[in-house]
């Protein structure tokens, strides 16, 4: 017999997964490409190694994505002048324009997903998710202790 809790977590998981997939289709970009661009927009310049760690992707995937973006004129790369073992990546002006467009598209997508849901329900859901995340952090802290 399926419990309420089972149903809750199943629906939460499906909602997250489907939203990510739908957004990727909406903008025509994979989640990994989107995450890489978002990370680059938050840093003026970042190393491949830092991108790899931040995105939790293997080095080969980060290198492949960066090379694709470089070929498209979205990013530029250069050797780190302080340690030439590292490659630094930054958004080009074209890449910055793409990220700005993605932010506008993201806002429109969010509005579309939330359409027809009363504000009170959204506020309740937000409080529930915040509490859920706090419980997760507490559980993780207890496991480490």
mmCIF file with all atom_site columns, C-alpha atoms in Angstrom:
data_model
loop_
_atom_site.group_PDB
_atom_site.id
_atom_site.type_symbol
_atom_site.label_atom_id
_atom_site.label_alt_id
_atom_site.label_comp_id
_atom_site.label_asym_id
_atom_site.label_entity_id
_atom_site.label_seq_id
_atom_site.pdbx_PDB_ins_code
_atom_site.Cartn_x
_atom_site.Cartn_y
_atom_site.Cartn_z
_atom_site.occupancy
_atom_site.B_iso_or_equiv
_atom_site.pdbx_formal_charge
_atom_site.auth_seq_id
_atom_site.auth_comp_id
_atom_site.auth_asym_id
_atom_site.auth_atom_id
_atom_site.pdbx_PDB_model_num
ATOM 1   C CA . UNK A 1 1   ? 0.000  0.000  0.000   1.00 0.00 ? 1   UNK A CA 1
ATOM 2   C CA . UNK A 1 2   ? 1.350  3.383  -0.991  1.00 0.00 ? 2   UNK A CA 1
ATOM 3   C CA . UNK A 1 3   ? 1.551  5.859  1.868   1.00 0.00 ? 3   UNK A CA 1
ATOM 4   C CA . UNK A 1 4   ? 0.856  9.570  1.664   1.00 0.00 ? 4   UNK A CA 1
ATOM 5   C CA . UNK A 1 5   ? 4.564  10.174 2.225   1.00 0.00 ? 5   UNK A CA 1
ATOM 6   C CA . UNK A 1 6   ? 5.469  7.872  -0.676  1.00 0.00 ? 6   UNK A CA 1
ATOM 7   C CA . UNK A 1 7   ? 3.079  9.765  -2.932  1.00 0.00 ? 7   UNK A CA 1
ATOM 8   C CA . UNK A 1 8   ? 4.393  13.134 -1.735  1.00 0.00 ? 8   UNK A CA 1
ATOM 9   C CA . UNK A 1 9   ? 8.037  12.299 -2.471  1.00 0.00 ? 9   UNK A CA 1
ATOM 10  C CA . UNK A 1 10  ? 7.162  10.622 -5.757  1.00 0.00 ? 10  UNK A CA 1
ATOM 11  C CA . UNK A 1 11  ? 5.273  13.721 -6.933  1.00 0.00 ? 11  UNK A CA 1
ATOM 12  C CA . UNK A 1 12  ? 8.054  16.023 -5.724  1.00 0.00 ? 12  UNK A CA 1
ATOM 13  C CA . UNK A 1 13  ? 10.629 13.983 -7.621  1.00 0.00 ? 13  UNK A CA 1
ATOM 14  C CA . UNK A 1 14  ? 8.516  13.875 -10.779 1.00 0.00 ? 14  UNK A CA 1
ATOM 15  C CA . UNK A 1 15  ? 7.795  17.607 -10.610 1.00 0.00 ? 15  UNK A CA 1
ATOM 16  C CA . UNK A 1 16  ? 11.514 18.453 -10.342 1.00 0.00 ? 16  UNK A CA 1
ATOM 17  C CA . UNK A 1 17  ? 12.516 16.073 -13.102 1.00 0.00 ? 17  UNK A CA 1
ATOM 18  C CA . UNK A 1 18  ? 9.720  17.102 -15.469 1.00 0.00 ? 18  UNK A CA 1
ATOM 19  C CA . UNK A 1 19  ? 10.322 20.821 -14.843 1.00 0.00 ? 19  UNK A CA 1
ATOM 20  C CA . UNK A 1 20  ? 14.031 20.482 -15.677 1.00 0.00 ? 20  UNK A CA 1
ATOM 21  C CA . UNK A 1 21  ? 13.284 18.487 -18.803 1.00 0.00 ? 21  UNK A CA 1
ATOM 22  C CA . UNK A 1 22  ? 10.523 20.867 -19.929 1.00 0.00 ? 22  UNK A CA 1
ATOM 23  C CA . UNK A 1 23  ? 12.750 23.905 -19.365 1.00 0.00 ? 23  UNK A CA 1
ATOM 24  C CA . UNK A 1 24  ? 15.560 22.327 -21.375 1.00 0.00 ? 24  UNK A CA 1
ATOM 25  C CA . UNK A 1 25  ? 13.134 21.716 -24.234 1.00 0.00 ? 25  UNK A CA 1
ATOM 26  C CA . UNK A 1 26  ? 11.676 25.228 -23.848 1.00 0.00 ? 26  UNK A CA 1
ATOM 27  C CA . UNK A 1 27  ? 15.077 26.854 -24.289 1.00 0.00 ? 27  UNK A CA 1
ATOM 28  C CA . UNK A 1 28  ? 16.571 24.198 -26.536 1.00 0.00 ? 28  UNK A CA 1
ATOM 29  C CA . UNK A 1 29  ? 19.552 23.511 -24.301 1.00 0.00 ? 29  UNK A CA 1
ATOM 30  C CA . UNK A 1 30  ? 20.684 20.615 -22.131 1.00 0.00 ? 30  UNK A CA 1
ATOM 31  C CA . UNK A 1 31  ? 20.793 20.983 -18.364 1.00 0.00 ? 31  UNK A CA 1
ATOM 32  C CA . UNK A 1 32  ? 24.597 20.670 -18.343 1.00 0.00 ? 32  UNK A CA 1
ATOM 33  C CA . UNK A 1 33  ? 25.012 23.463 -20.920 1.00 0.00 ? 33  UNK A CA 1
ATOM 34  C CA . UNK A 1 34  ? 22.581 25.659 -18.999 1.00 0.00 ? 34  UNK A CA 1
ATOM 35  C CA . UNK A 1 35  ? 24.328 25.029 -15.678 1.00 0.00 ? 35  UNK A CA 1
ATOM 36  C CA . UNK A 1 36  ? 27.708 25.821 -17.202 1.00 0.00 ? 36  UNK A CA 1
ATOM 37  C CA . UNK A 1 37  ? 26.461 29.130 -18.633 1.00 0.00 ? 37  UNK A CA 1
ATOM 38  C CA . UNK A 1 38  ? 24.803 30.011 -15.334 1.00 0.00 ? 38  UNK A CA 1
ATOM 39  C CA . UNK A 1 39  ? 28.014 29.305 -13.434 1.00 0.00 ? 39  UNK A CA 1
ATOM 40  C CA . UNK A 1 40  ? 30.014 31.426 -15.851 1.00 0.00 ? 40  UNK A CA 1
ATOM 41  C CA . UNK A 1 41  ? 27.548 34.288 -15.491 1.00 0.00 ? 41  UNK A CA 1
ATOM 42  C CA . UNK A 1 42  ? 28.117 34.272 -11.724 1.00 0.00 ? 42  UNK A CA 1
ATOM 43  C CA . UNK A 1 43  ? 31.927 34.474 -12.056 1.00 0.00 ? 43  UNK A CA 1
ATOM 44  C CA . UNK A 1 44  ? 33.980 36.855 -14.125 1.00 0.00 ? 44  UNK A CA 1
ATOM 45  C CA . UNK A 1 45  ? 36.440 34.061 -14.874 1.00 0.00 ? 45  UNK A CA 1
ATOM 46  C CA . UNK A 1 46  ? 36.662 30.502 -13.591 1.00 0.00 ? 46  UNK A CA 1
ATOM 47  C CA . UNK A 1 47  ? 38.949 27.519 -14.114 1.00 0.00 ? 47  UNK A CA 1
ATOM 48  C CA . UNK A 1 48  ? 37.914 24.238 -15.696 1.00 0.00 ? 48  UNK A CA 1
ATOM 49  C CA . UNK A 1 49  ? 38.653 22.547 -12.355 1.00 0.00 ? 49  UNK A CA 1
ATOM 50  C CA . UNK A 1 50  ? 36.363 24.922 -10.443 1.00 0.00 ? 50  UNK A CA 1
ATOM 51  C CA . UNK A 1 51  ? 33.608 24.408 -13.032 1.00 0.00 ? 51  UNK A CA 1
ATOM 52  C CA . UNK A 1 52  ? 34.020 20.665 -12.727 1.00 0.00 ? 52  UNK A CA 1
ATOM 53  C CA . UNK A 1 53  ? 33.656 20.843 -8.943  1.00 0.00 ? 53  UNK A CA 1
ATOM 54  C CA . UNK A 1 54  ? 30.787 23.358 -8.973  1.00 0.00 ? 54  UNK A CA 1
ATOM 55  C CA . UNK A 1 55  ? 28.765 21.419 -11.564 1.00 0.00 ? 55  UNK A CA 1
ATOM 56  C CA . UNK A 1 56  ? 29.674 17.947 -10.276 1.00 0.00 ? 56  UNK A CA 1
ATOM 57  C CA . UNK A 1 57  ? 30.678 16.894 -13.798 1.00 0.00 ? 57  UNK A CA 1
ATOM 58  C CA . UNK A 1 58  ? 33.730 14.962 -14.913 1.00 0.00 ? 58  UNK A CA 1
ATOM 59  C CA . UNK A 1 59  ? 36.607 16.894 -16.439 1.00 0.00 ? 59  UNK A CA 1
ATOM 60  C CA . UNK A 1 60  ? 36.089 15.506 -19.933 1.00 0.00 ? 60  UNK A CA 1
ATOM 61  C CA . UNK A 1 61  ? 32.465 16.703 -19.978 1.00 0.00 ? 61  UNK A CA 1
ATOM 62  C CA . UNK A 1 62  ? 33.419 20.205 -18.829 1.00 0.00 ? 62  UNK A CA 1
ATOM 63  C CA . UNK A 1 63  ? 36.185 20.378 -21.437 1.00 0.00 ? 63  UNK A CA 1
ATOM 64  C CA . UNK A 1 64  ? 33.843 19.185 -24.195 1.00 0.00 ? 64  UNK A CA 1
ATOM 65  C CA . UNK A 1 65  ? 31.152 21.717 -23.253 1.00 0.00 ? 65  UNK A CA 1
ATOM 66  C CA . UNK A 1 66  ? 33.644 24.573 -22.974 1.00 0.00 ? 66  UNK A CA 1
ATOM 67  C CA . UNK A 1 67  ? 35.155 23.709 -26.366 1.00 0.00 ? 67  UNK A CA 1
ATOM 68  C CA . UNK A 1 68  ? 31.668 23.634 -27.925 1.00 0.00 ? 68  UNK A CA 1
ATOM 69  C CA . UNK A 1 69  ? 30.831 27.019 -26.416 1.00 0.00 ? 69  UNK A CA 1
ATOM 70  C CA . UNK A 1 70  ? 34.171 28.402 -27.557 1.00 0.00 ? 70  UNK A CA 1
ATOM 71  C CA . UNK A 1 71  ? 33.515 27.229 -31.125 1.00 0.00 ? 71  UNK A CA 1
ATOM 72  C CA . UNK A 1 72  ? 30.123 28.973 -30.940 1.00 0.00 ? 72  UNK A CA 1
ATOM 73  C CA . UNK A 1 73  ? 31.772 32.205 -29.719 1.00 0.00 ? 73  UNK A CA 1
ATOM 74  C CA . UNK A 1 74  ? 30.004 32.046 -26.354 1.00 0.00 ? 74  UNK A CA 1
ATOM 75  C CA . UNK A 1 75  ? 33.090 31.654 -24.148 1.00 0.00 ? 75  UNK A CA 1
ATOM 76  C CA . UNK A 1 76  ? 36.774 32.354 -24.392 1.00 0.00 ? 76  UNK A CA 1
ATOM 77  C CA . UNK A 1 77  ? 39.597 30.424 -22.762 1.00 0.00 ? 77  UNK A CA 1
ATOM 78  C CA . UNK A 1 78  ? 43.103 31.342 -21.713 1.00 0.00 ? 78  UNK A CA 1
ATOM 79  C CA . UNK A 1 79  ? 45.874 29.810 -19.638 1.00 0.00 ? 79  UNK A CA 1
ATOM 80  C CA . UNK A 1 80  ? 45.950 30.954 -16.027 1.00 0.00 ? 80  UNK A CA 1
ATOM 81  C CA . UNK A 1 81  ? 48.870 33.432 -15.890 1.00 0.00 ? 81  UNK A CA 1
ATOM 82  C CA . UNK A 1 82  ? 49.625 32.399 -12.304 1.00 0.00 ? 82  UNK A CA 1
ATOM 83  C CA . UNK A 1 83  ? 49.656 28.668 -13.076 1.00 0.00 ? 83  UNK A CA 1
ATOM 84  C CA . UNK A 1 84  ? 49.640 27.609 -16.722 1.00 0.00 ? 84  UNK A CA 1
ATOM 85  C CA . UNK A 1 85  ? 48.435 24.129 -15.776 1.00 0.00 ? 85  UNK A CA 1
ATOM 86  C CA . UNK A 1 86  ? 44.943 25.622 -15.486 1.00 0.00 ? 86  UNK A CA 1
ATOM 87  C CA . UNK A 1 87  ? 42.661 27.003 -18.161 1.00 0.00 ? 87  UNK A CA 1
ATOM 88  C CA . UNK A 1 88  ? 40.399 29.923 -17.315 1.00 0.00 ? 88  UNK A CA 1
ATOM 89  C CA . UNK A 1 89  ? 37.012 30.381 -18.969 1.00 0.00 ? 89  UNK A CA 1
ATOM 90  C CA . UNK A 1 90  ? 34.911 33.520 -19.314 1.00 0.00 ? 90  UNK A CA 1
ATOM 91  C CA . UNK A 1 91  ? 31.768 34.520 -21.172 1.00 0.00 ? 91  UNK A CA 1
ATOM 92  C CA . UNK A 1 92  ? 32.232 36.566 -24.314 1.00 0.00 ? 92  UNK A CA 1
ATOM 93  C CA . UNK A 1 93  ? 29.932 39.548 -24.966 1.00 0.00 ? 93  UNK A CA 1
ATOM 94  C CA . UNK A 1 94  ? 27.860 37.179 -27.119 1.00 0.00 ? 94  UNK A CA 1
ATOM 95  C CA . UNK A 1 95  ? 27.709 34.726 -24.226 1.00 0.00 ? 95  UNK A CA 1
ATOM 96  C CA . UNK A 1 96  ? 26.615 37.489 -21.869 1.00 0.00 ? 96  UNK A CA 1
ATOM 97  C CA . UNK A 1 97  ? 23.764 38.355 -24.255 1.00 0.00 ? 97  UNK A CA 1
ATOM 98  C CA . UNK A 1 98  ? 22.696 34.706 -24.370 1.00 0.00 ? 98  UNK A CA 1
ATOM 99  C CA . UNK A 1 99  ? 22.660 34.514 -20.567 1.00 0.00 ? 99  UNK A CA 1
ATOM 100 C CA . UNK A 1 100 ? 20.609 37.726 -20.357 1.00 0.00 ? 100 UNK A CA 1
ATOM 101 C CA . UNK A 1 101 ? 18.116 36.218 -22.804 1.00 0.00 ? 101 UNK A CA 1
ATOM 102 C CA . UNK A 1 102 ? 18.005 33.010 -20.774 1.00 0.00 ? 102 UNK A CA 1
ATOM 103 C CA . UNK A 1 103 ? 17.129 34.990 -17.656 1.00 0.00 ? 103 UNK A CA 1
ATOM 104 C CA . UNK A 1 104 ? 14.169 36.582 -19.429 1.00 0.00 ? 104 UNK A CA 1
ATOM 105 C CA . UNK A 1 105 ? 13.092 33.219 -20.839 1.00 0.00 ? 105 UNK A CA 1
ATOM 106 C CA . UNK A 1 106 ? 13.396 31.627 -17.414 1.00 0.00 ? 106 UNK A CA 1
ATOM 107 C CA . UNK A 1 107 ? 11.148 34.268 -15.857 1.00 0.00 ? 107 UNK A CA 1
ATOM 108 C CA . UNK A 1 108 ? 8.517  33.687 -18.549 1.00 0.00 ? 108 UNK A CA 1
ATOM 109 C CA . UNK A 1 109 ? 8.755  29.919 -18.068 1.00 0.00 ? 109 UNK A CA 1
ATOM 110 C CA . UNK A 1 110 ? 8.278  30.247 -14.307 1.00 0.00 ? 110 UNK A CA 1
ATOM 111 C CA . UNK A 1 111 ? 5.187  32.390 -14.782 1.00 0.00 ? 111 UNK A CA 1
ATOM 112 C CA . UNK A 1 112 ? 3.771  29.812 -17.173 1.00 0.00 ? 112 UNK A CA 1
ATOM 113 C CA . UNK A 1 113 ? 4.347  26.961 -14.703 1.00 0.00 ? 113 UNK A CA 1
ATOM 114 C CA . UNK A 1 114 ? 2.761  28.862 -11.829 1.00 0.00 ? 114 UNK A CA 1
ATOM 115 C CA . UNK A 1 115 ? -0.227 30.011 -13.865 1.00 0.00 ? 115 UNK A CA 1
ATOM 116 C CA . UNK A 1 116 ? -3.539 29.381 -12.111 1.00 0.00 ? 116 UNK A CA 1
ATOM 117 C CA . UNK A 1 117 ? -2.003 28.520 -8.727  1.00 0.00 ? 117 UNK A CA 1
ATOM 118 C CA . UNK A 1 118 ? -3.238 30.888 -6.017  1.00 0.00 ? 118 UNK A CA 1
ATOM 119 C CA . UNK A 1 119 ? -0.578 32.895 -4.176  1.00 0.00 ? 119 UNK A CA 1
ATOM 120 C CA . UNK A 1 120 ? -1.597 31.342 -0.823  1.00 0.00 ? 120 UNK A CA 1
ATOM 121 C CA . UNK A 1 121 ? -0.938 27.834 -2.176  1.00 0.00 ? 121 UNK A CA 1
ATOM 122 C CA . UNK A 1 122 ? 2.456  28.905 -3.498  1.00 0.00 ? 122 UNK A CA 1
ATOM 123 C CA . UNK A 1 123 ? 3.358  30.421 -0.122  1.00 0.00 ? 123 UNK A CA 1
ATOM 124 C CA . UNK A 1 124 ? 2.313  27.231 1.680   1.00 0.00 ? 124 UNK A CA 1
ATOM 125 C CA . UNK A 1 125 ? 4.317  25.104 -0.754  1.00 0.00 ? 125 UNK A CA 1
ATOM 126 C CA . UNK A 1 126 ? 7.341  27.357 -0.328  1.00 0.00 ? 126 UNK A CA 1
ATOM 127 C CA . UNK A 1 127 ? 7.183  27.071 3.474   1.00 0.00 ? 127 UNK A CA 1
ATOM 128 C CA . UNK A 1 128 ? 6.832  23.289 3.167   1.00 0.00 ? 128 UNK A CA 1
ATOM 129 C CA . UNK A 1 129 ? 9.866  23.042 0.880   1.00 0.00 ? 129 UNK A CA 1
ATOM 130 C CA . UNK A 1 130 ? 11.918 25.284 3.149   1.00 0.00 ? 130 UNK A CA 1
ATOM 131 C CA . UNK A 1 131 ? 11.024 23.086 6.133   1.00 0.00 ? 131 UNK A CA 1
ATOM 132 C CA . UNK A 1 132 ? 11.810 19.944 4.154   1.00 0.00 ? 132 UNK A CA 1
ATOM 133 C CA . UNK A 1 133 ? 15.250 21.306 3.286   1.00 0.00 ? 133 UNK A CA 1
ATOM 134 C CA . UNK A 1 134 ? 15.869 22.302 6.919   1.00 0.00 ? 134 UNK A CA 1
ATOM 135 C CA . UNK A 1 135 ? 14.959 18.759 7.984   1.00 0.00 ? 135 UNK A CA 1
ATOM 136 C CA . UNK A 1 136 ? 17.392 17.386 5.397   1.00 0.00 ? 136 UNK A CA 1
ATOM 137 C CA . UNK A 1 137 ? 20.198 19.592 6.710   1.00 0.00 ? 137 UNK A CA 1
ATOM 138 C CA . UNK A 1 138 ? 19.406 18.522 10.288  1.00 0.00 ? 138 UNK A CA 1
ATOM 139 C CA . UNK A 1 139 ? 19.445 14.840 9.310   1.00 0.00 ? 139 UNK A CA 1
ATOM 140 C CA . UNK A 1 140 ? 22.784 15.260 7.529   1.00 0.00 ? 140 UNK A CA 1
ATOM 141 C CA . UNK A 1 141 ? 24.276 17.072 10.531  1.00 0.00 ? 141 UNK A CA 1
ATOM 142 C CA . UNK A 1 142 ? 23.123 14.267 12.836  1.00 0.00 ? 142 UNK A CA 1
ATOM 143 C CA . UNK A 1 143 ? 24.736 11.655 10.573  1.00 0.00 ? 143 UNK A CA 1
ATOM 144 C CA . UNK A 1 144 ? 28.048 13.524 10.670  1.00 0.00 ? 144 UNK A CA 1
ATOM 145 C CA . UNK A 1 145 ? 27.982 13.830 14.471  1.00 0.00 ? 145 UNK A CA 1
#
